[in-house]
Short mmCIF file of C-alpha atoms in Angstrom, two decimals:
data_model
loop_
_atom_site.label_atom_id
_atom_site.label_comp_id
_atom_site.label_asym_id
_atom_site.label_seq_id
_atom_site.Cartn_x
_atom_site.Cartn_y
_atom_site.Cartn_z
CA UNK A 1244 94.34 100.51 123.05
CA UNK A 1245 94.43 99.95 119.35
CA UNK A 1246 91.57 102.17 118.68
CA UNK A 1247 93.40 104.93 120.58
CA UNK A 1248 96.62 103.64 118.03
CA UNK A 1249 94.60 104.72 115.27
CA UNK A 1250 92.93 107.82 117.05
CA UNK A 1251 96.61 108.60 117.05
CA UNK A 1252 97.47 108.02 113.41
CA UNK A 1253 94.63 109.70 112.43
CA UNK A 1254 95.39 113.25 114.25
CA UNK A 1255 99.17 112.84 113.19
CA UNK A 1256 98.15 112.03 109.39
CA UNK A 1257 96.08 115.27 110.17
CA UNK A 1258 98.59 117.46 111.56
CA UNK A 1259 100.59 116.32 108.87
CA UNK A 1260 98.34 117.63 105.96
CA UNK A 1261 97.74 120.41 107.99
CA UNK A 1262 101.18 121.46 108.09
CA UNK A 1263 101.93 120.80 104.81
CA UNK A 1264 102.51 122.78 101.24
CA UNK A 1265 104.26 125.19 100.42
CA UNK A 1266 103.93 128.81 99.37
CA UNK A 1267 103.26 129.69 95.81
CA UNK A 1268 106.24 131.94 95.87
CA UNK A 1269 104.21 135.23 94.90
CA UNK A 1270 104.77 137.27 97.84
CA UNK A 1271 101.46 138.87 97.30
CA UNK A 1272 99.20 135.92 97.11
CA UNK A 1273 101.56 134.22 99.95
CA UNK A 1274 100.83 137.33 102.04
CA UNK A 1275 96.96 136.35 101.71
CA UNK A 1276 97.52 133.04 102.70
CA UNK A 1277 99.00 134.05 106.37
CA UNK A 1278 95.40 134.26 108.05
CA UNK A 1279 94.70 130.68 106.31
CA UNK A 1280 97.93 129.57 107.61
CA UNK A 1281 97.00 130.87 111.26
CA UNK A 1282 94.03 129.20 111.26
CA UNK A 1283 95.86 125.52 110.29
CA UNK A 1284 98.30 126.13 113.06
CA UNK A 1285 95.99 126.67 115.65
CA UNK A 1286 93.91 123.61 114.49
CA UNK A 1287 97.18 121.94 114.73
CA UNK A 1288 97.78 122.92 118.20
CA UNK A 1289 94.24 121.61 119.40
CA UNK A 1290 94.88 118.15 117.92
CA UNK A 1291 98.50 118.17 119.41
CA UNK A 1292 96.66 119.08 122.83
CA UNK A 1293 94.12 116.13 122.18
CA UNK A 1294 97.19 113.93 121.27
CA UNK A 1295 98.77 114.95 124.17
CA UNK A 1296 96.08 114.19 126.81
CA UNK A 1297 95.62 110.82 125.13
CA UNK A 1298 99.13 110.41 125.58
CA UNK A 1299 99.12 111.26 129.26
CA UNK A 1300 95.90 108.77 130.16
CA UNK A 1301 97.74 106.25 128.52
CA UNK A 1302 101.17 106.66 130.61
CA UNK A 1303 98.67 107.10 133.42
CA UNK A 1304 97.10 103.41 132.96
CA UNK A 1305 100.87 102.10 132.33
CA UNK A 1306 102.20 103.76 135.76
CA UNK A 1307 99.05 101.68 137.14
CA UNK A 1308 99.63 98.35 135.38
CA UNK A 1309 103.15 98.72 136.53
CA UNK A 1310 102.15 99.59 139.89
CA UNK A 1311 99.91 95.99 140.39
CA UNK A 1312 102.65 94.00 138.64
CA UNK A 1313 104.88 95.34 141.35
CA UNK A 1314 102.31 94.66 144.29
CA UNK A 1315 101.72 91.40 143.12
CA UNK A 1316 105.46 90.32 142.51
CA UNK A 1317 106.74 91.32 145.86
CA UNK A 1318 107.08 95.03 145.79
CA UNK A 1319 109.54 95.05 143.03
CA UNK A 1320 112.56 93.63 144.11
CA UNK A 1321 116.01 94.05 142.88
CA UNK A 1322 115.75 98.20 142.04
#
């Protein structure tokens, strides 16, 4: 669990650079940097799609652990 915590920092702190900076407000030379940009979005959709089936084994393994606390508590009672 905590290494997937810092898995998870680590692609956020990525997407984050990623994202980040501005243009250099020549709209020539910002015109060049469209491909570049491009490329950092669709790196940033990849890690957001890793993130994101990280995210989903992890609510998987919860619905489970909740699952066997229920089962072993009397089938949840009082919902």
């Amino acid at each position: 669990p905590s290494q997937t915590s810092r898995s998870l920092e680590a692609d956020i702190a990525l997407l984050t650079q990623l994202l980040s900076g501005g243009g250099s407000g020549d709209p020539e030379a910002d015109g060049e940097e469209v491909a570049e940009l491009l490329r950092k979005l669709e790196a940033a959709e990849d890690i957001a799609d890793g993130m994101e089936e990280r995210l989903d084994g992890i609510m998987d393994n919860l619905d489970d652990l909740l699952s066997d606390l229920e089962a072993r508590t009397g089938g949840g009672q009082g919902e």
